[in-house]
mmCIF file of N, CA, C and O and ligand atoms in Angstrom:
data_model
loop_
_atom_site.group_PDB
_atom_site.id
_atom_site.type_symbol
_atom_site.label_atom_id
_atom_site.label_comp_id
_atom_site.label_asym_id
_atom_site.label_seq_id
_atom_site.Cartn_x
_atom_site.Cartn_y
_atom_site.Cartn_z
ATOM 1 N N MET F 1 3.492 22.593 0.263
ATOM 2 C CA MET F 1 2.991 21.399 0.959
ATOM 3 C C MET F 1 3.737 21.208 2.268
ATOM 4 O O MET F 1 4.956 21.296 2.335
ATOM 5 N N ASN F 2 2.976 20.937 3.273
ATOM 6 C CA ASN F 2 3.577 20.696 4.577
ATOM 7 C C ASN F 2 3.381 19.224 4.924
ATOM 8 O O ASN F 2 2.365 18.832 5.477
ATOM 9 N N ASP F 3 4.328 18.384 4.579
ATOM 10 C CA ASP F 3 4.180 16.942 4.734
ATOM 11 C C ASP F 3 4.875 16.487 6.006
ATOM 12 O O ASP F 3 6.089 16.321 6.046
ATOM 13 N N ASN F 4 4.084 16.274 7.034
ATOM 14 C CA ASN F 4 4.655 15.835 8.312
ATOM 15 C C ASN F 4 4.467 14.346 8.547
ATOM 16 O O ASN F 4 4.777 13.846 9.608
ATOM 17 N N ARG F 5 3.935 13.637 7.576
ATOM 18 C CA ARG F 5 3.680 12.213 7.763
ATOM 19 C C ARG F 5 4.985 11.477 8.046
ATOM 20 O O ARG F 5 5.985 11.688 7.379
ATOM 21 N N GLY F 6 4.959 10.607 9.046
ATOM 22 C CA GLY F 6 6.137 9.823 9.375
ATOM 23 C C GLY F 6 7.065 10.513 10.339
ATOM 24 O O GLY F 6 8.005 9.921 10.814
ATOM 25 N N SER F 7 6.784 11.756 10.650
ATOM 26 C CA SER F 7 7.652 12.451 11.601
ATOM 27 C C SER F 7 6.795 13.238 12.588
ATOM 28 O O SER F 7 7.078 14.379 12.883
ATOM 29 N N TRP F 8 5.732 12.625 13.058
ATOM 30 C CA TRP F 8 4.864 13.300 14.020
ATOM 31 C C TRP F 8 5.567 13.416 15.357
ATOM 32 O O TRP F 8 6.346 12.558 15.749
ATOM 33 N N LYS F 9 5.241 14.468 16.064
ATOM 34 C CA LYS F 9 5.783 14.669 17.400
ATOM 35 C C LYS F 9 4.648 14.922 18.371
ATOM 36 O O LYS F 9 3.618 15.475 17.999
ATOM 37 N N CYS F 10 4.869 14.512 19.625
ATOM 38 C CA CYS F 10 3.932 14.851 20.684
ATOM 39 C C CYS F 10 4.127 16.325 21.011
ATOM 40 O O CYS F 10 5.243 16.756 21.295
ATOM 41 N N LEU F 11 3.025 17.080 20.950
ATOM 42 C CA LEU F 11 3.141 18.522 21.175
ATOM 43 C C LEU F 11 3.536 18.824 22.619
ATOM 44 O O LEU F 11 4.177 19.823 22.901
ATOM 45 N N LYS F 12 3.130 17.943 23.520
ATOM 46 C CA LYS F 12 3.390 18.160 24.943
ATOM 47 C C LYS F 12 4.857 17.890 25.292
ATOM 48 O O LYS F 12 5.502 18.665 25.986
ATOM 49 N N CYS F 13 5.384 16.756 24.793
ATOM 50 C CA CYS F 13 6.736 16.321 25.164
ATOM 51 C C CYS F 13 7.778 16.705 24.120
ATOM 52 O O CYS F 13 8.961 16.607 24.378
ATOM 53 N N ASN F 14 7.316 17.092 22.933
ATOM 54 C CA ASN F 14 8.223 17.334 21.813
ATOM 55 C C ASN F 14 9.045 16.082 21.523
ATOM 56 O O ASN F 14 10.225 16.130 21.198
ATOM 57 N N GLU F 15 8.385 14.944 21.672
ATOM 58 C CA GLU F 15 9.027 13.641 21.489
ATOM 59 C C GLU F 15 8.501 13.027 20.193
ATOM 60 O O GLU F 15 7.316 13.114 19.892
ATOM 61 N N LYS F 16 9.392 12.397 19.432
ATOM 62 C CA LYS F 16 8.967 11.760 18.195
ATOM 63 C C LYS F 16 8.096 10.549 18.519
ATOM 64 O O LYS F 16 8.417 9.764 19.409
ATOM 65 N N LEU F 17 6.989 10.417 17.800
ATOM 66 C CA LEU F 17 6.052 9.330 18.074
ATOM 67 C C LEU F 17 6.577 8.016 17.516
ATOM 68 O O LEU F 17 7.268 7.982 16.507
ATOM 69 N N ALA F 18 6.239 6.927 18.222
ATOM 70 C CA ALA F 18 6.639 5.597 17.788
ATOM 71 C C ALA F 18 5.396 4.773 17.499
ATOM 72 O O ALA F 18 4.358 4.925 18.146
ATOM 73 N N LYS F 19 5.508 3.878 16.509
ATOM 74 C CA LYS F 19 4.383 3.005 16.183
ATOM 75 C C LYS F 19 4.228 1.941 17.254
ATOM 76 O O LYS F 19 5.197 1.312 17.666
ATOM 77 N N LYS F 20 3.000 1.741 17.693
ATOM 78 C CA LYS F 20 2.747 0.760 18.720
ATOM 79 C C LYS F 20 1.397 0.106 18.451
ATOM 80 O O LYS F 20 0.431 0.787 18.103
ATOM 81 N N LYS F 21 1.368 -1.214 18.617
ATOM 82 C CA LYS F 21 0.104 -1.919 18.410
ATOM 83 C C LYS F 21 -0.796 -1.660 19.612
ATOM 84 O O LYS F 21 -0.404 -1.887 20.749
ATOM 85 N N THR F 22 -1.973 -1.165 19.328
ATOM 86 C CA THR F 22 -2.882 -0.766 20.392
ATOM 87 C C THR F 22 -4.228 -1.429 20.161
ATOM 88 O O THR F 22 -4.676 -1.559 19.028
ATOM 89 N N VAL F 23 -4.859 -1.854 21.255
ATOM 90 C CA VAL F 23 -6.174 -2.485 21.151
ATOM 91 C C VAL F 23 -7.246 -1.455 21.477
ATOM 92 O O VAL F 23 -7.157 -0.742 22.471
ATOM 93 N N PHE F 24 -8.228 -1.387 20.615
ATOM 94 C CA PHE F 24 -9.352 -0.480 20.815
ATOM 95 C C PHE F 24 -10.613 -1.282 21.106
ATOM 96 O O PHE F 24 -10.743 -2.424 20.691
ATOM 97 N N THR F 25 -11.520 -0.661 21.784
ATOM 98 C CA THR F 25 -12.833 -1.271 21.974
ATOM 99 C C THR F 25 -13.878 -0.302 21.442
ATOM 100 O O THR F 25 -13.863 0.883 21.763
ATOM 101 N N TYR F 26 -14.753 -0.818 20.592
ATOM 102 C CA TYR F 26 -15.823 0.017 20.054
ATOM 103 C C TYR F 26 -17.069 -0.831 19.918
ATOM 104 O O TYR F 26 -17.030 -1.881 19.282
ATOM 105 N N LEU F 27 -18.146 -0.397 20.526
ATOM 106 C CA LEU F 27 -19.419 -1.119 20.499
ATOM 107 C C LEU F 27 -19.243 -2.574 20.929
ATOM 108 O O LEU F 27 -19.840 -3.484 20.366
ATOM 109 N N GLY F 28 -18.357 -2.787 21.912
ATOM 110 C CA GLY F 28 -18.150 -4.129 22.448
ATOM 111 C C GLY F 28 -17.249 -5.002 21.608
ATOM 112 O O GLY F 28 -17.019 -6.156 21.930
ATOM 113 N N HIS F 29 -16.694 -4.466 20.524
ATOM 114 C CA HIS F 29 -15.774 -5.223 19.679
ATOM 115 C C HIS F 29 -14.357 -4.726 19.913
ATOM 116 O O HIS F 29 -14.135 -3.529 20.023
ATOM 117 N N ASN F 30 -13.435 -5.667 19.958
ATOM 118 C CA ASN F 30 -12.032 -5.290 20.090
ATOM 119 C C ASN F 30 -11.347 -5.390 18.738
ATOM 120 O O ASN F 30 -11.588 -6.323 17.987
ATOM 121 N N PHE F 31 -10.523 -4.445 18.450
ATOM 122 C CA PHE F 31 -9.680 -4.547 17.269
ATOM 123 C C PHE F 31 -8.360 -3.864 17.567
ATOM 124 O O PHE F 31 -8.294 -2.932 18.367
ATOM 125 N N SER F 32 -7.300 -4.378 16.964
ATOM 126 C CA SER F 32 -5.984 -3.804 17.214
ATOM 127 C C SER F 32 -5.431 -3.207 15.931
ATOM 128 O O SER F 32 -5.738 -3.660 14.833
ATOM 129 N N HIS F 33 -4.625 -2.192 16.108
ATOM 130 C CA HIS F 33 -4.020 -1.523 14.961
ATOM 131 C C HIS F 33 -2.757 -0.823 15.438
ATOM 132 O O HIS F 33 -2.676 -0.405 16.587
ATOM 133 N N GLU F 34 -1.794 -0.706 14.541
ATOM 134 C CA GLU F 34 -0.590 0.047 14.882
ATOM 135 C C GLU F 34 -0.878 1.527 14.733
ATOM 136 O O GLU F 34 -1.281 1.978 13.674
ATOM 137 N N VAL F 35 -0.695 2.246 15.818
ATOM 138 C CA VAL F 35 -0.919 3.683 15.781
ATOM 139 C C VAL F 35 0.302 4.397 16.350
ATOM 140 O O VAL F 35 1.144 3.797 17.004
ATOM 141 N N MET F 36 0.364 5.680 16.089
ATOM 142 C CA MET F 36 1.477 6.474 16.581
ATOM 143 C C MET F 36 1.249 6.816 18.051
ATOM 144 O O MET F 36 0.198 7.329 18.429
ATOM 145 N N THR F 37 2.248 6.497 18.857
ATOM 146 C CA THR F 37 2.139 6.697 20.302
ATOM 147 C C THR F 37 3.346 7.471 20.800
ATOM 148 O O THR F 37 4.465 7.250 20.338
ATOM 149 N N CYS F 38 3.132 8.344 21.766
ATOM 150 C CA CYS F 38 4.245 9.058 22.384
ATOM 151 C C CYS F 38 4.908 8.139 23.395
ATOM 152 O O CYS F 38 4.251 7.647 24.309
ATOM 153 N N PRO F 39 6.206 7.860 23.262
ATOM 154 C CA PRO F 39 6.886 6.952 24.189
ATOM 155 C C PRO F 39 7.021 7.544 25.589
ATOM 156 O O PRO F 39 7.279 6.823 26.552
ATOM 157 N N THR F 40 6.850 8.830 25.710
ATOM 158 C CA THR F 40 7.045 9.476 27.011
ATOM 159 C C THR F 40 5.749 9.511 27.832
ATOM 160 O O THR F 40 5.709 9.025 28.952
ATOM 161 N N CYS F 41 4.677 10.073 27.259
ATOM 162 C CA CYS F 41 3.442 10.219 28.040
ATOM 163 C C CYS F 41 2.401 9.177 27.640
ATOM 164 O O CYS F 41 1.386 9.037 28.306
ATOM 165 N N GLY F 42 2.664 8.431 26.559
ATOM 166 C CA GLY F 42 1.754 7.359 26.167
ATOM 167 C C GLY F 42 0.528 7.822 25.407
ATOM 168 O O GLY F 42 -0.376 7.041 25.137
ATOM 169 N N LYS F 43 0.487 9.082 25.043
ATOM 170 C CA LYS F 43 -0.657 9.587 24.289
ATOM 171 C C LYS F 43 -0.703 8.932 22.912
ATOM 172 O O LYS F 43 0.313 8.779 22.256
ATOM 173 N N VAL F 44 -1.905 8.537 22.514
ATOM 174 C CA VAL F 44 -2.079 7.849 21.242
ATOM 175 C C VAL F 44 -2.676 8.816 20.231
ATOM 176 O O VAL F 44 -3.631 9.529 20.529
ATOM 177 N N PHE F 45 -2.094 8.839 19.054
ATOM 178 C CA PHE F 45 -2.589 9.700 17.993
ATOM 179 C C PHE F 45 -3.226 8.837 16.913
ATOM 180 O O PHE F 45 -2.551 8.050 16.257
ATOM 181 N N ILE F 46 -4.522 8.965 16.758
ATOM 182 C CA ILE F 46 -5.240 8.163 15.769
ATOM 183 C C ILE F 46 -5.703 9.071 14.634
ATOM 184 O O ILE F 46 -6.448 10.021 14.866
ATOM 185 N N PRO F 47 -5.248 8.770 13.419
ATOM 186 C CA PRO F 47 -5.741 9.556 12.288
ATOM 187 C C PRO F 47 -7.252 9.413 12.182
ATOM 188 O O PRO F 47 -7.793 8.330 12.368
ATOM 189 N N LYS F 48 -7.934 10.498 11.878
ATOM 190 C CA LYS F 48 -9.392 10.492 11.862
ATOM 191 C C LYS F 48 -9.921 9.477 10.855
ATOM 192 O O LYS F 48 -10.895 8.781 11.128
ATOM 193 N N ASP F 49 -9.286 9.348 9.703
ATOM 194 C CA ASP F 49 -9.810 8.427 8.692
ATOM 195 C C ASP F 49 -9.690 6.985 9.158
ATOM 196 O O ASP F 49 -10.538 6.153 8.851
ATOM 197 N N LEU F 50 -8.647 6.670 9.943
ATOM 198 C CA LEU F 50 -8.516 5.315 10.489
ATOM 199 C C LEU F 50 -9.642 5.041 11.481
ATOM 200 O O LEU F 50 -10.320 4.019 11.405
ATOM 201 N N ALA F 51 -9.865 5.963 12.386
ATOM 202 C CA ALA F 51 -10.911 5.784 13.393
ATOM 203 C C ALA F 51 -12.262 5.608 12.715
ATOM 204 O O ALA F 51 -13.025 4.699 13.053
ATOM 205 N N MET F 52 -12.565 6.444 11.754
ATOM 206 C CA MET F 52 -13.846 6.369 11.067
ATOM 207 C C MET F 52 -13.969 5.058 10.303
ATOM 208 O O MET F 52 -15.013 4.420 10.295
ATOM 209 N N GLY F 53 -12.893 4.625 9.642
ATOM 210 C CA GLY F 53 -12.913 3.392 8.857
ATOM 211 C C GLY F 53 -13.172 2.181 9.732
ATOM 212 O O GLY F 53 -13.985 1.322 9.406
ATOM 213 N N LYS F 54 -12.479 2.124 10.868
ATOM 214 C CA LYS F 54 -12.636 0.987 11.774
ATOM 215 C C LYS F 54 -14.050 0.951 12.339
ATOM 216 O O LYS F 54 -14.662 -0.093 12.449
ATOM 217 N N MET F 55 -14.566 2.089 12.709
ATOM 218 C CA MET F 55 -15.908 2.128 13.286
ATOM 219 C C MET F 55 -16.948 1.726 12.248
ATOM 220 O O MET F 55 -17.906 1.009 12.561
ATOM 221 N N ALA F 56 -16.749 2.135 11.026
ATOM 222 C CA ALA F 56 -17.681 1.755 9.958
ATOM 223 C C ALA F 56 -17.648 0.241 9.768
ATOM 224 O O ALA F 56 -18.692 -0.391 9.578
ATOM 225 N N GLN F 57 -16.446 -0.363 9.834
ATOM 226 C CA GLN F 57 -16.324 -1.817 9.693
ATOM 227 C C GLN F 57 -17.099 -2.530 10.795
ATOM 228 O O GLN F 57 -17.823 -3.491 10.544
ATOM 229 N N VAL F 58 -16.945 -2.069 12.022
ATOM 230 C CA VAL F 58 -17.624 -2.697 13.154
ATOM 231 C C VAL F 58 -19.131 -2.581 12.973
ATOM 232 O O VAL F 58 -19.873 -3.536 13.166
ATOM 233 N N GLU F 59 -19.592 -1.413 12.553
ATOM 234 C CA GLU F 59 -21.023 -1.220 12.375
ATOM 235 C C GLU F 59 -21.572 -2.107 11.274
ATOM 236 O O GLU F 59 -22.667 -2.649 11.380
ATOM 237 N N GLU F 60 -20.791 -2.326 10.218
ATOM 238 C CA GLU F 60 -21.213 -3.240 9.143
ATOM 239 C C GLU F 60 -21.354 -4.655 9.672
ATOM 240 O O GLU F 60 -22.291 -5.364 9.349
ATOM 241 N N GLN F 61 -20.372 -5.083 10.492
ATOM 242 C CA GLN F 61 -20.420 -6.428 11.056
ATOM 243 C C GLN F 61 -21.660 -6.614 11.916
ATOM 244 O O GLN F 61 -22.305 -7.650 11.887
ATOM 245 N N LEU F 62 -22.002 -5.589 12.666
ATOM 246 C CA LEU F 62 -23.164 -5.681 13.538
ATOM 247 C C LEU F 62 -24.440 -5.818 12.718
ATOM 248 O O LEU F 62 -25.344 -6.571 13.046
ATOM 249 N N GLU F 63 -24.496 -5.085 11.600
ATOM 250 C CA GLU F 63 -25.694 -5.116 10.763
ATOM 251 C C GLU F 63 -25.820 -6.419 9.987
ATOM 252 O O GLU F 63 -26.888 -6.754 9.517
ATOM 253 N N ASP F 64 -24.695 -7.130 9.840
ATOM 254 C CA ASP F 64 -24.673 -8.379 9.083
ATOM 255 C C ASP F 64 -25.441 -9.516 9.754
ATOM 256 O O ASP F 64 -25.804 -10.465 9.101
ATOM 257 N N LYS F 65 -25.653 -9.381 11.044
ATOM 258 C CA LYS F 65 -26.224 -10.497 11.802
ATOM 259 C C LYS F 65 -27.632 -10.863 11.348
ATOM 260 O O LYS F 65 -28.390 -9.993 10.995
HETATM 261 ZN ZN1 ZN Z 1 3.987 12.970 25.015
#
């Protein structure tokens, strides 16, 4: 098992990622979440399951109207 969770690094800077609250916009809705960010270049790393989950939530809200 190769468990890198909690110790991600930016491949470009070789810098350890830090958790940072980031605001996203999707389909005109804003939502914030703590994601792993590179403190040097500011690149944000979003796990695919988080992105998919948030987008599904927004789409459900839209359909609720
Ligand atoms: Zn970086």
